[in-house]
């Protein structure tokens, strides 16, 4: 996926497309749910939740090579489906994997219709490098090129780089059909081309309804009658509403979006970010982490398994990755990146 220029941050939106049920998949496909597929020569397993020790569920696989890079690049996002872990950043894991562009995906998946599969042109301006017909239309942004900086020397103990993360090899643990979310291709389009549901009045009505509900809760809760807690709530509420209104207004043009991609762009917060939650620098090379993409509330209703108990809720999940996308040839394990999780103020605002 191409990086937008610093002067004009363009955003690519992801949407649920055709179901992958009964079809083999590959690491070069962006998809919802299903089983994760590692790039060549890498071991990729299911991380376990540090809070409850449950095996994390695969949420999305995003194929996102960077402009000017000589690597294929995939990010897998996992989360814990245990209800007590919902909304906690510790229960989310983003793993970045890369391999030299000399590797080509094995043709093991059924070739879908053009609208079923996200073409490389959707994510990377250099799509012709992947052998696509130059006459095919492209909707990727006209982004400035950025050279992928060489990775800093990395320790030989790659397991240590994942800190306390535990991986369960998919070859050793095959999850049953009711233990994974249903899988769908992810289609993509530029945000500026998506004006299917423009209805700012609807967004304003939802915000007013939200404000009334908050006011009713404050009046009904006697614990908010006195003390510093009340002052904090009343001071914080206007700022929270402003951020939430901005979120509603931004997605009102297309509330079906499940993913927003803008490498080194600006995330769309659903509530004011906490200063302590800002991403730390990359522990491998020391480079700052930049925003890459976020998962949106509409994805929640699409995360379904054959087991009715398999579910997940969140507001938005923001993924920050190493600015250099540092990597060492021959690496056999992925790099863990940084997730910020913001809880859902009310899921019904995104399902109406």
GROMACS .gro file of C-alpha atoms in nm:
model
  352
    1UNK     CA    1   0.000   0.000   0.000
    2UNK     CA    2   0.143   0.337  -0.097
    3UNK     CA    3   0.228   0.602   0.156
    4UNK     CA    4   0.035   0.928   0.113
    5UNK     CA    5   0.236   1.247   0.081
    6UNK     CA    6   0.287   1.469   0.382
    7UNK     CA    7   0.117   1.758   0.202
    8UNK     CA    8  -0.202   1.568   0.130
    9UNK     CA    9  -0.296   1.270   0.340
   10UNK     CA   10  -0.515   1.041   0.136
   11UNK     CA   11  -0.701   0.762   0.300
   12UNK     CA   12  -0.791   0.422   0.158
   13UNK     CA   13  -1.103   0.252   0.292
   14UNK     CA   14  -1.153  -0.121   0.322
   15UNK     CA   15  -1.490  -0.298   0.288
   16UNK     CA   16  -1.617  -0.651   0.332
   17UNK     CA   17  -1.629  -0.832  -0.003
   18UNK     CA   18  -1.698  -1.189  -0.115
   19UNK     CA   19  -1.686  -1.468   0.140
   20UNK     CA   20  -1.381  -1.694   0.140
   21UNK     CA   21  -1.561  -1.998   0.279
   22UNK     CA   22  -1.450  -2.315   0.105
   23UNK     CA   23  -1.168  -2.138  -0.080
   24UNK     CA   24  -0.797  -2.168  -0.019
   25UNK     CA   25  -0.620  -1.842   0.057
   26UNK     CA   26  -0.271  -1.696   0.037
   27UNK     CA   27  -0.047  -1.445   0.211
   28UNK     CA   28  -0.090  -1.188  -0.069
   29UNK     CA   29  -0.464  -1.151   0.003
   30UNK     CA   30  -0.615  -0.895   0.239
   31UNK     CA   31  -0.900  -1.052   0.428
   32UNK     CA   32  -1.117  -1.059   0.738
   33UNK     CA   33  -1.095  -1.354   0.977
   34UNK     CA   34  -1.011  -1.706   0.872
   35UNK     CA   35  -0.664  -1.850   0.928
   36UNK     CA   36  -0.353  -1.631   0.897
   37UNK     CA   37  -0.115  -1.715   0.615
   38UNK     CA   38   0.257  -1.645   0.667
   39UNK     CA   39   0.486  -1.507   0.402
   40UNK     CA   40   0.750  -1.751   0.271
   41UNK     CA   41   1.015  -1.875   0.516
   42UNK     CA   42   0.836  -1.739   0.824
   43UNK     CA   43   0.672  -1.919   1.112
   44UNK     CA   44   0.345  -1.758   1.207
   45UNK     CA   45   0.125  -1.888   1.482
   46UNK     CA   46  -0.160  -1.782   1.704
   47UNK     CA   47  -0.043  -1.558   1.989
   48UNK     CA   48  -0.191  -1.618   2.333
   49UNK     CA   49  -0.357  -1.352   2.546
   50UNK     CA   50  -0.131  -1.229   2.829
   51UNK     CA   51  -0.443  -1.154   3.036
   52UNK     CA   52  -0.629  -1.486   3.022
   53UNK     CA   53  -0.393  -1.718   2.829
   54UNK     CA   54  -0.658  -1.788   2.563
   55UNK     CA   55  -0.547  -1.831   2.203
   56UNK     CA   56  -0.607  -1.506   2.016
   57UNK     CA   57  -0.838  -1.502   1.713
   58UNK     CA   58  -0.723  -1.384   1.373
   59UNK     CA   59  -0.905  -1.058   1.290
   60UNK     CA   60  -0.754  -0.926   0.967
   61UNK     CA   61  -0.470  -0.994   0.727
   62UNK     CA   62  -0.354  -0.685   0.538
   63UNK     CA   63  -0.116  -0.711   0.242
   64UNK     CA   64   0.055  -0.371   0.237
   65UNK     CA   65   0.394  -0.334   0.060
   66UNK     CA   66   0.544   0.013   0.093
   67UNK     CA   67   0.647   0.241  -0.192
   68UNK     CA   68   1.011   0.205  -0.290
   69UNK     CA   69   1.057  -0.109  -0.080
   70UNK     CA   70   1.197  -0.436  -0.211
   71UNK     CA   71   0.982  -0.639   0.026
   72UNK     CA   72   0.641  -0.794   0.023
   73UNK     CA   73   0.478  -0.694   0.350
   74UNK     CA   74   0.185  -0.835   0.548
   75UNK     CA   75   0.033  -0.734   0.881
   76UNK     CA   76  -0.177  -0.979   1.081
   77UNK     CA   77  -0.397  -0.855   1.365
   78UNK     CA   78  -0.515  -1.087   1.642
   79UNK     CA   79  -0.745  -1.029   1.941
   80UNK     CA   80  -0.883  -1.214   2.241
   81UNK     CA   81  -1.250  -1.305   2.215
   82UNK     CA   82  -1.289  -1.353   2.592
   83UNK     CA   83  -1.542  -1.091   2.699
   84UNK     CA   84  -1.344  -0.978   3.004
   85UNK     CA   85  -1.054  -0.889   2.772
   86UNK     CA   86  -1.254  -0.675   2.529
   87UNK     CA   87  -1.133  -0.316   2.502
   88UNK     CA   88  -0.791  -0.389   2.649
   89UNK     CA   89  -0.486  -0.316   2.436
   90UNK     CA   90  -0.295  -0.606   2.593
   91UNK     CA   91  -0.539  -0.850   2.434
   92UNK     CA   92  -0.458  -0.726   2.080
   93UNK     CA   93  -0.148  -0.818   1.880
   94UNK     CA   94  -0.028  -0.688   1.542
   95UNK     CA   95   0.248  -0.887   1.370
   96UNK     CA   96   0.439  -0.750   1.070
   97UNK     CA   97   0.599  -0.998   0.828
   98UNK     CA   98   0.814  -0.932   0.522
   99UNK     CA   99   0.993  -1.122   0.250
  100UNK     CA  100   1.198  -1.013  -0.055
  101UNK     CA  101   0.992  -0.926  -0.361
  102UNK     CA  102   1.166  -1.212  -0.545
  103UNK     CA  103   0.918  -1.439  -0.368
  104UNK     CA  104   0.591  -1.476  -0.552
  105UNK     CA  105   0.269  -1.606  -0.400
  106UNK     CA  106   0.196  -1.970  -0.469
  107UNK     CA  107  -0.118  -2.008  -0.677
  108UNK     CA  108  -0.307  -2.206  -0.417
  109UNK     CA  109  -0.618  -1.994  -0.384
  110UNK     CA  110  -0.914  -1.984  -0.614
  111UNK     CA  111  -0.893  -1.680  -0.840
  112UNK     CA  112  -1.194  -1.463  -0.754
  113UNK     CA  113  -1.369  -1.211  -0.970
  114UNK     CA  114  -1.199  -0.873  -0.994
  115UNK     CA  115  -1.437  -0.728  -0.738
  116UNK     CA  116  -1.381  -1.021  -0.504
  117UNK     CA  117  -1.011  -0.978  -0.449
  118UNK     CA  118  -0.818  -0.667  -0.359
  119UNK     CA  119  -0.571  -0.617  -0.639
  120UNK     CA  120  -0.218  -0.495  -0.575
  121UNK     CA  121  -0.316  -0.169  -0.746
  122UNK     CA  122  -0.545  -0.103  -0.452
  123UNK     CA  123  -0.262  -0.105  -0.204
  124UNK     CA  124   0.057  -0.020  -0.389
  125UNK     CA  125   0.133   0.232  -0.662
  126UNK     CA  126   0.400   0.000  -0.806
  127UNK     CA  127   0.140  -0.260  -0.895
  128UNK     CA  128   0.298  -0.322  -1.234
  129UNK     CA  129   0.594  -0.469  -1.047
  130UNK     CA  130   0.367  -0.757  -0.951
  131UNK     CA  131   0.293  -0.835  -1.315
  132UNK     CA  132  -0.048  -0.671  -1.341
  133UNK     CA  133  -0.172  -0.538  -1.672
  134UNK     CA  134  -0.085  -0.168  -1.698
  135UNK     CA  135  -0.425  -0.106  -1.854
  136UNK     CA  136  -0.604  -0.207  -1.535
  137UNK     CA  137  -0.749   0.091  -1.346
  138UNK     CA  138  -0.587   0.193  -1.020
  139UNK     CA  139  -0.731   0.373  -0.722
  140UNK     CA  140  -0.419   0.400  -0.512
  141UNK     CA  141  -0.312   0.751  -0.410
  142UNK     CA  142  -0.055   0.948  -0.605
  143UNK     CA  143   0.183   0.927  -0.315
  144UNK     CA  144   0.538   1.048  -0.282
  145UNK     CA  145   0.797   0.774  -0.282
  146UNK     CA  146   0.973   0.683   0.037
  147UNK     CA  147   1.284   0.472   0.054
  148UNK     CA  148   1.263   0.181   0.293
  149UNK     CA  149   1.549   0.238   0.534
  150UNK     CA  150   1.778  -0.059   0.592
  151UNK     CA  151   1.719  -0.241   0.915
  152UNK     CA  152   1.947  -0.177   1.203
  153UNK     CA  153   2.153  -0.475   1.321
  154UNK     CA  154   1.917  -0.700   1.509
  155UNK     CA  155   1.986  -0.945   1.789
  156UNK     CA  156   2.011  -1.305   1.688
  157UNK     CA  157   1.753  -1.403   1.947
  158UNK     CA  158   1.441  -1.313   1.751
  159UNK     CA  159   1.214  -1.470   2.011
  160UNK     CA  160   1.325  -1.206   2.259
  161UNK     CA  161   1.202  -0.937   2.024
  162UNK     CA  162   0.846  -1.058   2.082
  163UNK     CA  163   0.898  -1.000   2.454
  164UNK     CA  164   0.637  -1.196   2.645
  165UNK     CA  165   0.437  -1.289   2.339
  166UNK     CA  166   0.369  -1.660   2.303
  167UNK     CA  167   0.310  -1.809   1.959
  168UNK     CA  168   0.126  -2.130   1.889
  169UNK     CA  169   0.233  -2.270   1.554
  170UNK     CA  170  -0.062  -2.312   1.318
  171UNK     CA  171   0.092  -2.633   1.193
  172UNK     CA  172   0.069  -2.777   1.545
  173UNK     CA  173  -0.267  -2.632   1.645
  174UNK     CA  174  -0.539  -2.642   1.382
  175UNK     CA  175  -0.834  -2.437   1.500
  176UNK     CA  176  -1.176  -2.584   1.434
  177UNK     CA  177  -1.428  -2.404   1.216
  178UNK     CA  178  -1.613  -2.260   1.515
  179UNK     CA  179  -1.289  -2.116   1.659
  180UNK     CA  180  -1.217  -1.875   1.373
  181UNK     CA  181  -1.413  -1.584   1.239
  182UNK     CA  182  -1.574  -1.619   0.899
  183UNK     CA  183  -1.342  -1.503   0.627
  184UNK     CA  184  -1.411  -1.241   0.361
  185UNK     CA  185  -1.198  -1.063   0.104
  186UNK     CA  186  -1.139  -0.694   0.171
  187UNK     CA  187  -1.223  -0.459  -0.116
  188UNK     CA  188  -1.069  -0.111  -0.120
  189UNK     CA  189  -1.138   0.240  -0.251
  190UNK     CA  190  -1.013   0.592  -0.192
  191UNK     CA  191  -1.208   0.781   0.069
  192UNK     CA  192  -1.266   1.076  -0.163
  193UNK     CA  193  -1.449   0.844  -0.402
  194UNK     CA  194  -1.682   0.713  -0.132
  195UNK     CA  195  -1.981   0.939  -0.080
  196UNK     CA  196  -2.251   0.676  -0.079
  197UNK     CA  197  -2.412   0.765   0.253
  198UNK     CA  198  -2.349   1.134   0.300
  199UNK     CA  199  -2.592   1.236   0.572
  200UNK     CA  200  -2.449   1.484   0.820
  201UNK     CA  201  -2.795   1.546   0.965
  202UNK     CA  202  -2.809   1.179   1.059
  203UNK     CA  203  -2.470   1.209   1.228
  204UNK     CA  204  -2.586   1.515   1.421
  205UNK     CA  205  -2.902   1.335   1.533
  206UNK     CA  206  -2.695   1.046   1.659
  207UNK     CA  207  -2.467   1.283   1.849
  208UNK     CA  208  -2.761   1.462   2.013
  209UNK     CA  209  -2.907   1.127   2.112
  210UNK     CA  210  -2.570   1.028   2.255
  211UNK     CA  211  -2.548   1.353   2.454
  212UNK     CA  212  -2.898   1.303   2.596
  213UNK     CA  213  -2.813   0.951   2.704
  214UNK     CA  214  -2.497   1.074   2.875
  215UNK     CA  215  -2.691   1.349   3.052
  216UNK     CA  216  -2.953   1.100   3.167
  217UNK     CA  217  -2.685   0.870   3.307
  218UNK     CA  218  -2.528   1.159   3.500
  219UNK     CA  219  -2.861   1.260   3.651
  220UNK     CA  220  -2.951   0.905   3.746
  221UNK     CA  221  -2.615   0.825   3.904
  222UNK     CA  222  -2.598   0.964   4.260
  223UNK     CA  223  -2.227   0.880   4.276
  224UNK     CA  224  -2.165   1.171   4.038
  225UNK     CA  225  -2.325   1.423   4.270
  226UNK     CA  226  -2.015   1.537   4.456
  227UNK     CA  227  -1.640   1.522   4.451
  228UNK     CA  228  -1.356   1.555   4.208
  229UNK     CA  229  -1.489   1.271   3.995
  230UNK     CA  230  -1.790   1.481   3.891
  231UNK     CA  231  -1.571   1.779   3.803
  232UNK     CA  232  -1.350   1.559   3.592
  233UNK     CA  233  -1.646   1.405   3.411
  234UNK     CA  234  -1.807   1.740   3.335
  235UNK     CA  235  -1.481   1.890   3.215
  236UNK     CA  236  -1.398   1.590   3.002
  237UNK     CA  237  -1.743   1.533   2.849
  238UNK     CA  238  -1.737   1.827   2.602
  239UNK     CA  239  -1.398   1.724   2.463
  240UNK     CA  240  -1.513   1.365   2.438
  241UNK     CA  241  -1.822   1.472   2.247
  242UNK     CA  242  -1.619   1.687   2.009
  243UNK     CA  243  -1.392   1.393   1.926
  244UNK     CA  244  -1.688   1.159   1.886
  245UNK     CA  245  -1.873   1.410   1.665
  246UNK     CA  246  -1.565   1.443   1.445
  247UNK     CA  247  -1.553   1.064   1.418
  248UNK     CA  248  -1.922   1.041   1.321
  249UNK     CA  249  -1.892   1.323   1.071
  250UNK     CA  250  -1.586   1.171   0.907
  251UNK     CA  251  -1.739   0.827   0.857
  252UNK     CA  252  -2.088   0.954   0.770
  253UNK     CA  253  -2.000   0.946   0.398
  254UNK     CA  254  -1.953   0.572   0.418
  255UNK     CA  255  -2.037   0.400   0.744
  256UNK     CA  256  -1.973   0.053   0.592
  257UNK     CA  257  -1.597   0.105   0.607
  258UNK     CA  258  -1.422  -0.160   0.814
  259UNK     CA  259  -1.066  -0.033   0.776
  260UNK     CA  260  -0.895   0.303   0.719
  261UNK     CA  261  -0.542   0.297   0.576
  262UNK     CA  262  -0.307   0.597   0.568
  263UNK     CA  263   0.058   0.512   0.622
  264UNK     CA  264   0.223   0.789   0.827
  265UNK     CA  265  -0.112   0.968   0.824
  266UNK     CA  266  -0.344   1.078   1.102
  267UNK     CA  267  -0.562   0.831   1.291
  268UNK     CA  268  -0.930   0.896   1.348
  269UNK     CA  269  -0.993   0.874   1.721
  270UNK     CA  270  -1.333   0.782   1.859
  271UNK     CA  271  -1.249   0.936   2.198
  272UNK     CA  272  -0.965   1.161   2.322
  273UNK     CA  273  -0.638   0.966   2.318
  274UNK     CA  274  -0.454   0.916   2.643
  275UNK     CA  275  -0.105   1.059   2.650
  276UNK     CA  276   0.026   0.737   2.803
  277UNK     CA  277  -0.106   0.535   2.509
  278UNK     CA  278   0.112   0.700   2.246
  279UNK     CA  279   0.323   0.442   2.061
  280UNK     CA  280   0.681   0.389   2.179
  281UNK     CA  281   0.970   0.375   1.936
  282UNK     CA  282   1.049   0.052   1.757
  283UNK     CA  283   1.241  -0.170   2.002
  284UNK     CA  284   1.445  -0.323   1.717
  285UNK     CA  285   1.590  -0.016   1.546
  286UNK     CA  286   1.483   0.279   1.759
  287UNK     CA  287   1.285   0.450   1.481
  288UNK     CA  288   0.954   0.613   1.570
  289UNK     CA  289   0.635   0.425   1.502
  290UNK     CA  290   0.383   0.584   1.265
  291UNK     CA  291   0.014   0.529   1.217
  292UNK     CA  292  -0.063   0.279   0.941
  293UNK     CA  293  -0.428   0.171   0.962
  294UNK     CA  294  -0.721   0.126   1.196
  295UNK     CA  295  -1.010  -0.115   1.230
  296UNK     CA  296  -1.354   0.047   1.233
  297UNK     CA  297  -1.676  -0.023   1.428
  298UNK     CA  298  -1.856  -0.168   1.125
  299UNK     CA  299  -1.617  -0.464   1.139
  300UNK     CA  300  -1.765  -0.579   1.470
  301UNK     CA  301  -2.090  -0.708   1.316
  302UNK     CA  302  -1.891  -0.900   1.053
  303UNK     CA  303  -1.683  -1.094   1.304
  304UNK     CA  304  -1.893  -1.405   1.332
  305UNK     CA  305  -1.814  -1.771   1.373
  306UNK     CA  306  -2.025  -2.084   1.346
  307UNK     CA  307  -2.007  -2.086   1.725
  308UNK     CA  308  -2.254  -1.827   1.853
  309UNK     CA  309  -2.031  -1.760   2.153
  310UNK     CA  310  -1.748  -1.637   1.931
  311UNK     CA  311  -1.776  -1.258   1.928
  312UNK     CA  312  -1.575  -0.942   1.979
  313UNK     CA  313  -1.652  -0.576   2.046
  314UNK     CA  314  -1.442  -0.262   2.014
  315UNK     CA  315  -1.471   0.100   1.906
  316UNK     CA  316  -1.161   0.138   1.693
  317UNK     CA  317  -0.820  -0.029   1.694
  318UNK     CA  318  -0.524   0.175   1.571
  319UNK     CA  319  -0.212   0.003   1.438
  320UNK     CA  320   0.124   0.183   1.454
  321UNK     CA  321   0.430   0.038   1.280
  322UNK     CA  322   0.802   0.106   1.254
  323UNK     CA  323   0.866   0.408   1.031
  324UNK     CA  324   1.160   0.226   0.872
  325UNK     CA  325   0.970  -0.102   0.846
  326UNK     CA  326   1.297  -0.253   0.966
  327UNK     CA  327   1.363  -0.611   0.864
  328UNK     CA  328   1.652  -0.853   0.841
  329UNK     CA  329   1.676  -1.095   0.553
  330UNK     CA  330   1.646  -1.448   0.676
  331UNK     CA  331   1.429  -1.359   0.973
  332UNK     CA  332   1.195  -1.644   1.062
  333UNK     CA  333   0.955  -1.474   1.301
  334UNK     CA  334   0.738  -1.164   1.258
  335UNK     CA  335   0.786  -0.830   1.432
  336UNK     CA  336   0.530  -0.722   1.689
  337UNK     CA  337   0.394  -0.372   1.632
  338UNK     CA  338   0.183  -0.144   1.855
  339UNK     CA  339  -0.195  -0.136   1.902
  340UNK     CA  340  -0.412   0.128   2.062
  341UNK     CA  341  -0.766   0.014   2.146
  342UNK     CA  342  -1.052   0.255   2.206
  343UNK     CA  343  -1.375   0.115   2.340
  344UNK     CA  344  -1.708   0.156   2.169
  345UNK     CA  345  -1.926   0.432   2.325
  346UNK     CA  346  -2.235   0.266   2.177
  347UNK     CA  347  -2.219   0.012   1.897
  348UNK     CA  348  -2.570   0.093   1.778
  349UNK     CA  349  -2.445   0.424   1.632
  350UNK     CA  350  -2.259   0.224   1.368
  351UNK     CA  351  -2.524  -0.034   1.284
  352UNK     CA  352  -2.827   0.189   1.218
   0.00000   0.00000   0.00000
